[in-house]
Structure formats: C-alpha cells, structure tokens
mmCIF file of C-alpha atoms in Angstrom:
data_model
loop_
_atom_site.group_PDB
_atom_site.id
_atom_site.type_symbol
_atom_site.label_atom_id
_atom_site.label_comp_id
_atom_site.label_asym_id
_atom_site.label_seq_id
_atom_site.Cartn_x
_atom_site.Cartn_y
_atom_site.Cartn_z
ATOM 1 C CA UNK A 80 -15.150 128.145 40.292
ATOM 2 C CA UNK A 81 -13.063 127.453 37.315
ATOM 3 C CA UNK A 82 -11.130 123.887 38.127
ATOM 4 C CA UNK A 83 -13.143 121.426 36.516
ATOM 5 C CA UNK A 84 -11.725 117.782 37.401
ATOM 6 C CA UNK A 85 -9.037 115.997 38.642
ATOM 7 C CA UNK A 86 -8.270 112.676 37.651
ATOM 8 C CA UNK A 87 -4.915 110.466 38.692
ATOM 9 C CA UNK A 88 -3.835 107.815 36.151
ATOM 10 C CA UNK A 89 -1.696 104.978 37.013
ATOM 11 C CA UNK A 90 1.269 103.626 34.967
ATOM 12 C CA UNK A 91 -0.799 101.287 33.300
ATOM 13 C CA UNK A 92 -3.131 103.632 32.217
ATOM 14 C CA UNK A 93 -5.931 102.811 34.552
ATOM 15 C CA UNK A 94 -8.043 105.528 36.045
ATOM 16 C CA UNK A 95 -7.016 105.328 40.235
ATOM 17 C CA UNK A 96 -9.093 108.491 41.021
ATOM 18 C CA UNK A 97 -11.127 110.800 39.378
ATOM 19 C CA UNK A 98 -13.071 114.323 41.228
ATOM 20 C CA UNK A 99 -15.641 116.571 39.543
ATOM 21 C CA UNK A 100 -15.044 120.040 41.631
ATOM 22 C CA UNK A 101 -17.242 121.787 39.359
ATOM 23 C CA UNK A 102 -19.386 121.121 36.638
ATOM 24 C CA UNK A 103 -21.118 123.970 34.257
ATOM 25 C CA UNK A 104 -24.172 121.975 32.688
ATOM 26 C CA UNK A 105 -25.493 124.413 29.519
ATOM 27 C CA UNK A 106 -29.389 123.102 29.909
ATOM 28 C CA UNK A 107 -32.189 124.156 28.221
ATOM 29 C CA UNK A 108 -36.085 122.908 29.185
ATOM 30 C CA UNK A 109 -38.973 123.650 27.047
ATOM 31 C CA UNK A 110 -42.143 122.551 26.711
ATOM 32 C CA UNK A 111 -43.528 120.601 23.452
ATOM 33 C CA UNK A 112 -46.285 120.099 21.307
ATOM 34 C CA UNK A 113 -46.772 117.446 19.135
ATOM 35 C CA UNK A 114 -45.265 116.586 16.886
ATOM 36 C CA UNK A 115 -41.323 117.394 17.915
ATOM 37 C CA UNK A 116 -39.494 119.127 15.699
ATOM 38 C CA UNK A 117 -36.073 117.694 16.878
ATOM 39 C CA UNK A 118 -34.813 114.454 15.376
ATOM 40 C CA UNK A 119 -33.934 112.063 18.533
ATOM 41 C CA UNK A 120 -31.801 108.849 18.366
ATOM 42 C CA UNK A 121 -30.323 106.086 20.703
ATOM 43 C CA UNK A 122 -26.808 106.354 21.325
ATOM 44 C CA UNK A 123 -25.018 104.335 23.870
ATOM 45 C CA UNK A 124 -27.866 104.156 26.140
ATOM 46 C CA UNK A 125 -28.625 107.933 25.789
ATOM 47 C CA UNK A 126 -31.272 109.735 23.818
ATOM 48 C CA UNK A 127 -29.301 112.124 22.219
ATOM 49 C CA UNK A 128 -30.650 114.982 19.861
ATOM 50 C CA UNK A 129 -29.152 113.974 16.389
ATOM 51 C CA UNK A 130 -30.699 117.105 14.412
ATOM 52 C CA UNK A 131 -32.460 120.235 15.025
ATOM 53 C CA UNK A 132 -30.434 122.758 17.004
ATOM 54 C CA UNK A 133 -32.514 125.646 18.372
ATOM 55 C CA UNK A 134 -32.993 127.638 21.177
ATOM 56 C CA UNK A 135 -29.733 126.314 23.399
ATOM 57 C CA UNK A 136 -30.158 122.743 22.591
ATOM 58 C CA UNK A 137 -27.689 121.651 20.163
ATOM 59 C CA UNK A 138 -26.589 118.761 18.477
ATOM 60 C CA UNK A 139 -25.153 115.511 20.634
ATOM 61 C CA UNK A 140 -27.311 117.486 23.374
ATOM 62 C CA UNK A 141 -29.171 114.502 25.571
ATOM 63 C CA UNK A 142 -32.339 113.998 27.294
ATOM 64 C CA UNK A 143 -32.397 114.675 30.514
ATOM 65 C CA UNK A 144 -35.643 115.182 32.128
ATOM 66 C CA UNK A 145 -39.399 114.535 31.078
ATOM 67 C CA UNK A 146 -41.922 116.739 33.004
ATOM 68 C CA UNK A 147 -39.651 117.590 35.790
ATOM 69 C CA UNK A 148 -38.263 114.120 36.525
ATOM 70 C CA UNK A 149 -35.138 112.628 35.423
ATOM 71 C CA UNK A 150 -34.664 109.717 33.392
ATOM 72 C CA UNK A 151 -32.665 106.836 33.878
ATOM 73 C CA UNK A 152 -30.382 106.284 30.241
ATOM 74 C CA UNK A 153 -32.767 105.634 27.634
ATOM 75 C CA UNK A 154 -35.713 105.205 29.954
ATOM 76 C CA UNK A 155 -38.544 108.109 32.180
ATOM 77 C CA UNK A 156 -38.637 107.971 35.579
ATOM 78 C CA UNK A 157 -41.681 105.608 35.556
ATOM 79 C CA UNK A 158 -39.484 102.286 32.947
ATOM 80 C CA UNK A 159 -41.074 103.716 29.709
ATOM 81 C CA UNK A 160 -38.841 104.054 26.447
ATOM 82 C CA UNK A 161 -38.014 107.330 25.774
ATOM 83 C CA UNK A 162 -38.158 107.885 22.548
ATOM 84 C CA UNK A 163 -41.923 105.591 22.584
ATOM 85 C CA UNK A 164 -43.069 108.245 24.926
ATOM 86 C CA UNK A 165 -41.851 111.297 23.139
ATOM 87 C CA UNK A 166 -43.370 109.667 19.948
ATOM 88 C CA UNK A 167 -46.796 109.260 21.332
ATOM 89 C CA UNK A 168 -49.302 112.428 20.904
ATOM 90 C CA UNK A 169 -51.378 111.529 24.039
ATOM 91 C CA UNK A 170 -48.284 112.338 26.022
ATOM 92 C CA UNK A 171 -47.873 115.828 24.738
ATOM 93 C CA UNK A 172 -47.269 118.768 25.352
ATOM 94 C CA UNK A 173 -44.478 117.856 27.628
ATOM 95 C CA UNK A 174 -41.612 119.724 29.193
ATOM 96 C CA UNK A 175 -37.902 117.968 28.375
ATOM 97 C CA UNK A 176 -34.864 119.054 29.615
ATOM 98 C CA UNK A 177 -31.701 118.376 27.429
ATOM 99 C CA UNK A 178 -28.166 119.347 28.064
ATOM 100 C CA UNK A 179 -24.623 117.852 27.590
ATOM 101 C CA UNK A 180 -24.504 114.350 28.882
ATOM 102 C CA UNK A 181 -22.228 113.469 31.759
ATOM 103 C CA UNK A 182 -19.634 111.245 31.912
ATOM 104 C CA UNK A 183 -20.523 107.761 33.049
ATOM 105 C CA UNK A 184 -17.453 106.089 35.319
ATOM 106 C CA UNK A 185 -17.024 103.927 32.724
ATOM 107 C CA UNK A 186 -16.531 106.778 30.218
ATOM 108 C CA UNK A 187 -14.047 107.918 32.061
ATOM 109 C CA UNK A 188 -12.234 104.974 32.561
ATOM 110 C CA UNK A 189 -11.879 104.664 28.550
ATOM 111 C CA UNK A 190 -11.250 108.243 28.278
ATOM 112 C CA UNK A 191 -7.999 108.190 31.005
ATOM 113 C CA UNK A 192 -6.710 105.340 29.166
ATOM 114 C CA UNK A 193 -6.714 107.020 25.685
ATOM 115 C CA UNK A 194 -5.017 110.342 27.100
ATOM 116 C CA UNK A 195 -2.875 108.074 28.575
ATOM 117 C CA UNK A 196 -1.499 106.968 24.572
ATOM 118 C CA UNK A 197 -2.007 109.980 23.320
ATOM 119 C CA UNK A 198 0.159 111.335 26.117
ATOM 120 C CA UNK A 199 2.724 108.761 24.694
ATOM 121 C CA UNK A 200 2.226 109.737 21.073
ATOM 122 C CA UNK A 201 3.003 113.076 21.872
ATOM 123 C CA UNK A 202 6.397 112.620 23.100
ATOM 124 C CA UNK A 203 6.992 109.979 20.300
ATOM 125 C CA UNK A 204 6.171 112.478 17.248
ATOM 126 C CA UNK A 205 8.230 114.795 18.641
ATOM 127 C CA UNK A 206 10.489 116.718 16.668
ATOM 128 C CA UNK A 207 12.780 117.584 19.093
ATOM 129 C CA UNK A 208 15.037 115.339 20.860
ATOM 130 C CA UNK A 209 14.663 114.333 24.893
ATOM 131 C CA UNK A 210 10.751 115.323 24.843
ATOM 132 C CA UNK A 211 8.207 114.809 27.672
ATOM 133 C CA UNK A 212 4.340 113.604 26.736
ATOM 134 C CA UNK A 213 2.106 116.006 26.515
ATOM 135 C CA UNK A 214 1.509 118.920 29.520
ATOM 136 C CA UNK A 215 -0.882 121.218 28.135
ATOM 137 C CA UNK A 216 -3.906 120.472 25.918
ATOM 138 C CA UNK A 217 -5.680 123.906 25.304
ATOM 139 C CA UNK A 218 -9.111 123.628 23.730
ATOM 140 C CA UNK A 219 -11.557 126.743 23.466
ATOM 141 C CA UNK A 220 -13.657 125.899 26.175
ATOM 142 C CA UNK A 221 -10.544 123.797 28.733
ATOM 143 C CA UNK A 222 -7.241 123.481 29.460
ATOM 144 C CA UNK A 223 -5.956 120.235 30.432
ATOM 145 C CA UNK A 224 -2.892 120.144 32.649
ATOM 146 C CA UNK A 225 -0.765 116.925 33.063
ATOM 147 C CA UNK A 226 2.018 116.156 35.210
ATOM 148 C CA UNK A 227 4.174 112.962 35.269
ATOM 149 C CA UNK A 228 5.317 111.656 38.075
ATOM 150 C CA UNK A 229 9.069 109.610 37.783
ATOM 151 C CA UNK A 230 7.703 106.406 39.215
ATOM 152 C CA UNK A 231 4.731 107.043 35.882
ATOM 153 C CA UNK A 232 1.637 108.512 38.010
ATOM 154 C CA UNK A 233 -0.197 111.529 35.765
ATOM 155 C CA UNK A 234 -2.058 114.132 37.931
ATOM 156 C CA UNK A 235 -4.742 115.168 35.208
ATOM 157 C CA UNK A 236 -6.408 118.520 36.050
ATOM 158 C CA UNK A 237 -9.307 120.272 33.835
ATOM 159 C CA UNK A 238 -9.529 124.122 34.221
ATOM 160 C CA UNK A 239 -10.627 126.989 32.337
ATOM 161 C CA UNK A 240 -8.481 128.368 29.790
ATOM 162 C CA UNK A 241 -7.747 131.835 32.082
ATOM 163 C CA UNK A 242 -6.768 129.661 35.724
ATOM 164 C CA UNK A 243 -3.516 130.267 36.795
ATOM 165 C CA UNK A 244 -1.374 128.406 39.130
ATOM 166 C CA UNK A 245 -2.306 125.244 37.906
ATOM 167 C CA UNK A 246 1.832 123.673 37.869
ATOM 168 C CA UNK A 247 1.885 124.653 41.520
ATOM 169 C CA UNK A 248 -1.083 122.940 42.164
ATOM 170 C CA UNK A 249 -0.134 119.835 40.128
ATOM 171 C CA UNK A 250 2.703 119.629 42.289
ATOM 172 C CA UNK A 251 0.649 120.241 45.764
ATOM 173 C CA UNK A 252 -1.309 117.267 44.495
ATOM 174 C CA UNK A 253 1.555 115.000 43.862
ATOM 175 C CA UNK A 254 2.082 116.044 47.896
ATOM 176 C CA UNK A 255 -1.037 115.055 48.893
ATOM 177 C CA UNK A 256 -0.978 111.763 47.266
ATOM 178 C CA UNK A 257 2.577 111.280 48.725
ATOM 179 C CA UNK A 258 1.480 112.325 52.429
ATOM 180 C CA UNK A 259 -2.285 110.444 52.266
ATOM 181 C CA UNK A 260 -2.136 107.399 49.907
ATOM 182 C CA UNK A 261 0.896 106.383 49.928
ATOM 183 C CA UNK A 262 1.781 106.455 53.412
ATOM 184 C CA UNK A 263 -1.363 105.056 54.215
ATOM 185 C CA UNK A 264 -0.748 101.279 55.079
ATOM 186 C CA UNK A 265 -3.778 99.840 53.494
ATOM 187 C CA UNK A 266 -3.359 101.425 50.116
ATOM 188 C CA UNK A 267 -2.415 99.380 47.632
ATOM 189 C CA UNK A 268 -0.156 100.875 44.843
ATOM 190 C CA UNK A 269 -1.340 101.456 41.084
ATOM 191 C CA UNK A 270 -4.934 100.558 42.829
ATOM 192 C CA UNK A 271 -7.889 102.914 42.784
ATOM 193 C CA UNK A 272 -7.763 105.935 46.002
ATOM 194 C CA UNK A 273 -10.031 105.326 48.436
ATOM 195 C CA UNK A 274 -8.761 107.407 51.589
ATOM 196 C CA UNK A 275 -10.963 110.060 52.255
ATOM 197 C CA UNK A 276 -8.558 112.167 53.609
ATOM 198 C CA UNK A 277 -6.915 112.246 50.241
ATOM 199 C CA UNK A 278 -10.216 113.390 48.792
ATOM 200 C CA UNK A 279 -10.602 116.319 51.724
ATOM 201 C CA UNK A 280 -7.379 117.135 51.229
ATOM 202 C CA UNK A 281 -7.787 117.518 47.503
ATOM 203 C CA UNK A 282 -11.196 119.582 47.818
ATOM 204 C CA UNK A 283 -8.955 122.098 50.308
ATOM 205 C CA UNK A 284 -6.062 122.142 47.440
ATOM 206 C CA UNK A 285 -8.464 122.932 44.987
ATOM 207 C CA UNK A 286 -10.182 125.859 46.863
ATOM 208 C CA UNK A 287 -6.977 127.561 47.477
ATOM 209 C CA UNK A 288 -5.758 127.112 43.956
ATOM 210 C CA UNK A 289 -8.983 128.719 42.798
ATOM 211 C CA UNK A 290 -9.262 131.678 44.979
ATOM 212 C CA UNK A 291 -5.224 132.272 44.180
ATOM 213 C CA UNK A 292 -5.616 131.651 40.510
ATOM 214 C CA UNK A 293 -7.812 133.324 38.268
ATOM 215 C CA UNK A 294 -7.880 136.600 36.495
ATOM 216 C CA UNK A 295 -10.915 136.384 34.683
ATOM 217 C CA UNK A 296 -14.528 137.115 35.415
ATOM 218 C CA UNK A 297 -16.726 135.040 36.807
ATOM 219 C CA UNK A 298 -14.609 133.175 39.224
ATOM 220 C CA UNK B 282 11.290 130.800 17.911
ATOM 221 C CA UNK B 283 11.233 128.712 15.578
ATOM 222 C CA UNK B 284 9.013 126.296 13.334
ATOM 223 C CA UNK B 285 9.659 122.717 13.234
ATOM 224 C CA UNK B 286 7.881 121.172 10.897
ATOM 225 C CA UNK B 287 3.995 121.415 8.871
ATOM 226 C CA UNK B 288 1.286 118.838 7.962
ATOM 227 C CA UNK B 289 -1.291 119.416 5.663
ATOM 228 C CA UNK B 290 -4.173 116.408 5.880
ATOM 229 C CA UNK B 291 -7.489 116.205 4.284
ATOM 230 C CA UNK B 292 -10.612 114.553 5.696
ATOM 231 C CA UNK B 293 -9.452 110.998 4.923
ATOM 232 C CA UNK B 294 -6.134 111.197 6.562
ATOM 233 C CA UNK B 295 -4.427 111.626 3.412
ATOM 234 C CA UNK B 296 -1.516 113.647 3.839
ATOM 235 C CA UNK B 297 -1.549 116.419 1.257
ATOM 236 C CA UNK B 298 1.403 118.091 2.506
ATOM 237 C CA UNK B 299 4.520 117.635 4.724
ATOM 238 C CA UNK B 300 7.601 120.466 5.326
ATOM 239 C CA UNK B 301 9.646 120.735 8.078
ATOM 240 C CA UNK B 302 12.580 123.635 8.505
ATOM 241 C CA UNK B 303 14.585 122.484 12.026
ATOM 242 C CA UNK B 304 13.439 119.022 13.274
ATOM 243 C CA UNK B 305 16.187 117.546 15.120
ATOM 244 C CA UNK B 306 14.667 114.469 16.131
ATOM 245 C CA UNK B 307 13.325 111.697 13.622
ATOM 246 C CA UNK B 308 10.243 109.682 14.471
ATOM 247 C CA UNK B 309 11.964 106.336 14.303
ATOM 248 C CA UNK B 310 9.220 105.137 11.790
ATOM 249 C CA UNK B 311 8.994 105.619 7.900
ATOM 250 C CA UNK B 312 7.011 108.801 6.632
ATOM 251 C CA UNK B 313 4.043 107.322 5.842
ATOM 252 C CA UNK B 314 3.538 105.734 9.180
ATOM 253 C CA UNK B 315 4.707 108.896 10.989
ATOM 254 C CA UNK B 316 1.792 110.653 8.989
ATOM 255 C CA UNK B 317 -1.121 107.873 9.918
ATOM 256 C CA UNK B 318 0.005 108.298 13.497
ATOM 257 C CA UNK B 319 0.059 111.980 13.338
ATOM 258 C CA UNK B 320 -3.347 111.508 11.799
ATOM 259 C CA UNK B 321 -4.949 109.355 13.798
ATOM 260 C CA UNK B 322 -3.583 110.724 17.387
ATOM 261 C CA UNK B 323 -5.396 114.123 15.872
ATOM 262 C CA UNK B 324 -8.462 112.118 15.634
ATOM 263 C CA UNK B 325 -8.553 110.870 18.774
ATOM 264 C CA UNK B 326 -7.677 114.018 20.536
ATOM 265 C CA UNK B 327 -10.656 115.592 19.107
ATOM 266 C CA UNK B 328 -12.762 113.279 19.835
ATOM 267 C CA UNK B 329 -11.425 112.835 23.910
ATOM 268 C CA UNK B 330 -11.771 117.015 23.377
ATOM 269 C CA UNK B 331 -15.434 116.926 22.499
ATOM 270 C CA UNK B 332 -16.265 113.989 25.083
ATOM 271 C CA UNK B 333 -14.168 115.784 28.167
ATOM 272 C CA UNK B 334 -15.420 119.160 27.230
ATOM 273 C CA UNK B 335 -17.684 120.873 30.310
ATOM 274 C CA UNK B 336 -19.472 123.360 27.797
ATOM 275 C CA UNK B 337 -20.421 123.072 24.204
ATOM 276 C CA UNK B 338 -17.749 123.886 21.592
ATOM 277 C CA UNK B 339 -17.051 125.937 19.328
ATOM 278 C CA UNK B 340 -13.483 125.792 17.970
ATOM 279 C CA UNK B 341 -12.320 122.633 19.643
ATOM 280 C CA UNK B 342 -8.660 121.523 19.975
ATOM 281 C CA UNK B 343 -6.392 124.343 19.730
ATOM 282 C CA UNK B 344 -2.836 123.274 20.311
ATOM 283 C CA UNK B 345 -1.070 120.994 22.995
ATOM 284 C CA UNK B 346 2.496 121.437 24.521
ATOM 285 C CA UNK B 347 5.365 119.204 25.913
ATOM 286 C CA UNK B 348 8.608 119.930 27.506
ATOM 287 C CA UNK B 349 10.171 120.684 24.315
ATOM 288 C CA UNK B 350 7.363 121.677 21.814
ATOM 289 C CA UNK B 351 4.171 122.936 21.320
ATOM 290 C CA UNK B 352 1.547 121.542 18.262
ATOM 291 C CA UNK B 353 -0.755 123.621 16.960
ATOM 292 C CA UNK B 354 -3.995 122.982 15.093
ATOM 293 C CA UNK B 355 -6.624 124.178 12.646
ATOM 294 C CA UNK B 356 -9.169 122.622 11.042
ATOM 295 C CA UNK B 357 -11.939 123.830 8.617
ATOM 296 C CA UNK B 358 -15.474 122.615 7.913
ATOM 297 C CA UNK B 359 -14.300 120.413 5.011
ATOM 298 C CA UNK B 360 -12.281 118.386 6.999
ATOM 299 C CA UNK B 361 -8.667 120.011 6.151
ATOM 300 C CA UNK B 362 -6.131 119.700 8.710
ATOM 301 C CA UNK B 363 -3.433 122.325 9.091
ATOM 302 C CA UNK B 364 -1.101 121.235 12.043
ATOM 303 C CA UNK B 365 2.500 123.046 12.557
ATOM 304 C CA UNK B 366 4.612 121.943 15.393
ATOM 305 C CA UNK B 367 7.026 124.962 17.008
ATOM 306 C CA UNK B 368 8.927 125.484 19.605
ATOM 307 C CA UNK B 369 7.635 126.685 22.980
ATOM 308 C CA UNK B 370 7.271 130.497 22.749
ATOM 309 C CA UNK B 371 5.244 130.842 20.486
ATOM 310 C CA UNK B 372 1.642 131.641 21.290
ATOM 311 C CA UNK B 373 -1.725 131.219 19.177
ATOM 312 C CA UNK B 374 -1.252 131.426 15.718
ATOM 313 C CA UNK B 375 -4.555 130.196 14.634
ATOM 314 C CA UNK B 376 -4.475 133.110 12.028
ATOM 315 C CA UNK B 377 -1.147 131.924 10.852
ATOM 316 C CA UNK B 378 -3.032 128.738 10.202
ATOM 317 C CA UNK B 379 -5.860 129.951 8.775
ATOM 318 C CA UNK B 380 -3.707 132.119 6.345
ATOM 319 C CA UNK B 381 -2.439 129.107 5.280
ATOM 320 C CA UNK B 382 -5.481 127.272 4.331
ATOM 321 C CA UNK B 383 -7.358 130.009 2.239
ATOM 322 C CA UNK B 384 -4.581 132.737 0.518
ATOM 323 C CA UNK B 385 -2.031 128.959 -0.115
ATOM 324 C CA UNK B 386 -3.933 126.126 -0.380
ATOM 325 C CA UNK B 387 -7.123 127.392 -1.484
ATOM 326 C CA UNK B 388 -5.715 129.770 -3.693
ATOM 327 C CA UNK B 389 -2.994 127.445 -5.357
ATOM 328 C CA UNK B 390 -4.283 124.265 -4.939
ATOM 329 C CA UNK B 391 -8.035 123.986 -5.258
ATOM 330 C CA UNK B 392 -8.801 126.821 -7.671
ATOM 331 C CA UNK B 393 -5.941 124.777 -9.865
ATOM 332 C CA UNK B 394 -7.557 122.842 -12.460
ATOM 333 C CA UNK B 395 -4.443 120.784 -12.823
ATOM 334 C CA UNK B 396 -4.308 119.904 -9.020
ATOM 335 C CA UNK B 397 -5.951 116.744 -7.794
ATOM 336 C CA UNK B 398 -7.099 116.998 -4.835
ATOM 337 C CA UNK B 399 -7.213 114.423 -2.418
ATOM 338 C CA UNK B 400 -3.921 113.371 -2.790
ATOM 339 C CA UNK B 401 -0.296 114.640 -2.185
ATOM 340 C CA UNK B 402 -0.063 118.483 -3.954
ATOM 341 C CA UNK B 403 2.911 118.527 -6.145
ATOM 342 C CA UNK B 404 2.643 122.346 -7.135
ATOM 343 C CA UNK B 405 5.797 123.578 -6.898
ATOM 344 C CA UNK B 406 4.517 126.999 -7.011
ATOM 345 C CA UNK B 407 2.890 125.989 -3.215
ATOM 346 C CA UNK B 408 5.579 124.559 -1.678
ATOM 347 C CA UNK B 409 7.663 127.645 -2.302
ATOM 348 C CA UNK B 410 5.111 129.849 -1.403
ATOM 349 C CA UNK B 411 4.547 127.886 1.525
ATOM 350 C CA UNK B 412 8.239 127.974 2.298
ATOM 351 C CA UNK B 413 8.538 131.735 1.962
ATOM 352 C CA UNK B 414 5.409 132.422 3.898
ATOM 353 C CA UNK B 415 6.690 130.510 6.919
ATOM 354 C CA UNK B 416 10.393 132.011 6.691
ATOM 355 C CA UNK B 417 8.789 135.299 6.487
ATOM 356 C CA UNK B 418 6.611 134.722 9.869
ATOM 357 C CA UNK B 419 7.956 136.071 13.134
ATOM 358 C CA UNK B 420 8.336 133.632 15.141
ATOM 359 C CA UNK B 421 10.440 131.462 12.070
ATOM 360 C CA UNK B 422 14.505 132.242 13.219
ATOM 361 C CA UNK B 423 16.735 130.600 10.154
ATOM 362 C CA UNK B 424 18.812 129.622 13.439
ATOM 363 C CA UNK B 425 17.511 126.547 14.629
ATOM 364 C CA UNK B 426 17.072 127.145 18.990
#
C-alpha cells in the first residue's frame, strides 16, 4: 500500500479533487498521571504537543483521543476544552492518544494552491532554458509526482519514495479524467469532480499501479 | 552531468553565497530578487513538505526535478541552506552538500575571525576552494550538456 493521495488541481490553482488511498497514522496512546509532563498548546483549532517528545509522540504531534473517544478540534467527545480537562487532576490518570494531525479539506485546499506557485517558481528559477514546473519533489518520507496537462490540469500523486510506475499512472489518470469527467455532460470544467465513476475508476488505477509498482518491503 | 549553479543562505534568507558554472538561462529579475525568491520558494516547500508528509520526518525536502533540471537541498540545524541546481542525471548528493557545509564553509568561513557572518562571505580563499571542489566532483563536465 504505498500510493498515498491523489489530488487534481485546476488551472487556477483550485483543488477539483483530492483521494486519500492510504494513510500511515504513527500513533502512540498512553496513559497519564498527573501532572503531564508534555507541554500542550492551541494551534489552529488543534491541541498540538509543543514540547516534550518521548516515547513515539513527538513534537507538532496532536491530540487525538481522551479515554478511548475522539475529540472534536480542540474539544472531548462530551464539549469540554481540552487542554481544561487535561489540566484538571480529578480527571487523571487518563489515556490520550496523539499522532500526526490530518489534513482538514480546507488544508488542503491552501496546500494545492501553494504547490500550485511553487510549481510555477520552479520553472521560473530555472537555469536552463524551455523548463517545465516542477515533476518530482522527493522528501525522506514521499515522493510527490506532478503531471501537467496542456490545457493546465496537474494530476498530483503522493507515493513512497521506492513506488515505481508512477508516470504511467499519471498518464492512466489523465485517461480517466478524459473518459469520466469530461465526457460526462453535467461536469462542469475547472469545477470540483463529483462523478463517482471517476472516483471507482481511480481506486481500480491505483490498485493496479500498486501491485505493478513497488520493489520494496512492505507493500 | 553537469552543475548549474550554487546558493549558500543562512537562517534569515541572507544569501551568503552565489556561483554558478553553466546556467544558460537568466531569471529575468535582478540578483537580489532572484535570491529572495529562491529563498522564500525554499521556505515554503518545507513547510508544504512537513504539512503533506504521511509519517514524521526526519530529513525533510531532499531535492525536486523538472524537465530540464533537478535542485537539490541541504540544510543543517543552524538554519544554513546549501542548494545546488544540476542537470538531470545526477542522483543524491546530499554528501556532496554536506561536504560543503563543514570541510568549506565551516572550515573557512566561521572558524575565520575576519569573516562576518551573516552576510555575503568575501573570502577569496572560499570561493576558489569552492570552485575547485565542484570542478573536481564527478558529475561537474567543463562541457556545458
């Protein structure tokens, strides 16, 4: 399972679609005595672990769940603060589960838009002449593959560093959003995707790709 | 295989260092602007990195490739960029970059008494130790293509 996401930018930079195949969560839960030896703040709506890394939680880590149950941003499960009912000794000891926040839509929204100037950027710094934006982002942990479609579509994919195949299957998607949103009549262009059997085509693309492409352990 | 150009920046997006060997295209915008873009796109790619990232990090952004070339990327604790745009076949050369940082500018620039730091190096003695370190690498061909 080593294709992350999808995501399909229009020419304006606006997210259109965006698919989570597969998401490794790194969580940790442990249980707590007062008082907590981890240094919590408020960030965005999030209670995020600001110092104190130990035991597989780590810095920008957030809270997740409280005895078992999730909470909802910076609130439990039952409309109490957070960080009130983490700082009140009756409570304890209590089990909290942090991990690496998801991505909220809206997150992602900002964060399609700002590859799509970076993309930009890349192909304006360039030192050579006639240069595309950029196709490859490697990081330790992903690889981000782009492709740019002539009418200015990106097909974004997010895979582990050791997937292979991935141009192929940029292309395959550039298919299916030929054969299932575009030729479907009541798809607007440059709007979000919203044909489902774009999506089930997708999920099928992405199997194949996966089973096809990668040479590493734990596939 | 070749090596198009170098940026050195420190943790305030002062650039401490610029060289290039083959660039064929100009940015179209004075140095100094060229460098705050450069700057600030690195910025921003680390921090998309660190928000897109599935699992925790550990060394970040590596390097990114277009059609034509590939930027790499190494950065220490203190904030010191090292960034060296090549051409495409060329593979990781975060060694290269790290060699860079601690036996050049460590050596020749920090443990200088006479070096400011935090602004542009003019050591001589680093740029042409810089310059025969990267016309000595491998993948550096005196023939530009």
């Amino acid at each position: 399972m080593a294709i992350f996401s999808v995501y399909v930018v229009n020419k304006a930079g606006g997210l259109i679609y965006h698919l989570d195949s597969y998401a490794p969560r790194a969580e940790a839960e442990k249980t707590f005595s007062y008082p907590l030896d981890l240094l919590l703040k408020l960030h965005d709506e999030r209670v995020l672990v600001a110092f104190g890394q130990r035991d597989g939680i780590r810095v920008g880590h957030a809270v997740l769940a409280i005895n078992g149950k999730d909470v909802n941003g910076k609130y439990t499960a039952d409309g109490k603060e957070v960080l009130e009912y983490l700082g009140n000794p009756a409570n304890y000891p209590v089990s909290v589960r942090f991990g690496r926040p998801r991505l909220t839509s809206n997150e992602k929204l900002m964060l399609a838009s700002m590859f799509h100037s970076l993309f930009a950027i890349g192909s304006q710094l360039s030192p050579e002449q006639g240069s595309s934006g950029i196709e490859m982002l490697e990081t330790d942990t992903f690889k981000l593959h782009c492709f740019q479609t002539l009418t200015g579509i990106k097909f974004v994919v997010l895979a582990d560093p050791r997937q292979a195949g991935i141009d192929s299957l940029l292309r395959k998607i550039y298919e299916i959003y030929s054969d299932f949103a575009l030729k479907n009549p009541f798809y607007s262009l440059e709007m979000p995707i919203r044909c489902e059997l774009f999506e089930q085509n997708l999920k099928l693309a992405l199997e194949v790709a996966e089973k096809a492409g990668t040479f590493g352990p734990g596939s | 295989m070749t090596v198009h150009n170098l940026y050195l920046f420190d943790r305030n997006g002062v650039c401490l260092h610029y060289s290039e060997w083959h660039r064929k295209k100009q940015a179209g915008i004075s140095k100094e602007e060229e460098f705050k873009l450069m700057y600030g796109m690195l910025f921003s790619i680390r921090s998309f990195v660190s928000k897109m990232s599935p699992l925790d990090m550990k060394d970040g952004f590596l390097a990114f490739q277009t059609s034509r070339y590939k930027l790499h990327y190494y950065e220490t604790p203190t904030g010191i960029k090292v960034v060296m745009n090549t051409d495409l076949g060329v593979g990781p050369i975060r060694d290269v970059l790290h060699h860079i940082y601690s036996a050049l500018y460590v050596e020749l620039v920090v443990k200088n008494p006479l070096c400011p730091l935090g602004q542009t190096v003019q050591s001589e003695l680093f740029r042409s130790r810089l310059d025969s370190y990267i016309r000595s690498l491998p993948f550096f061909s005196a023939r530009a293509g």
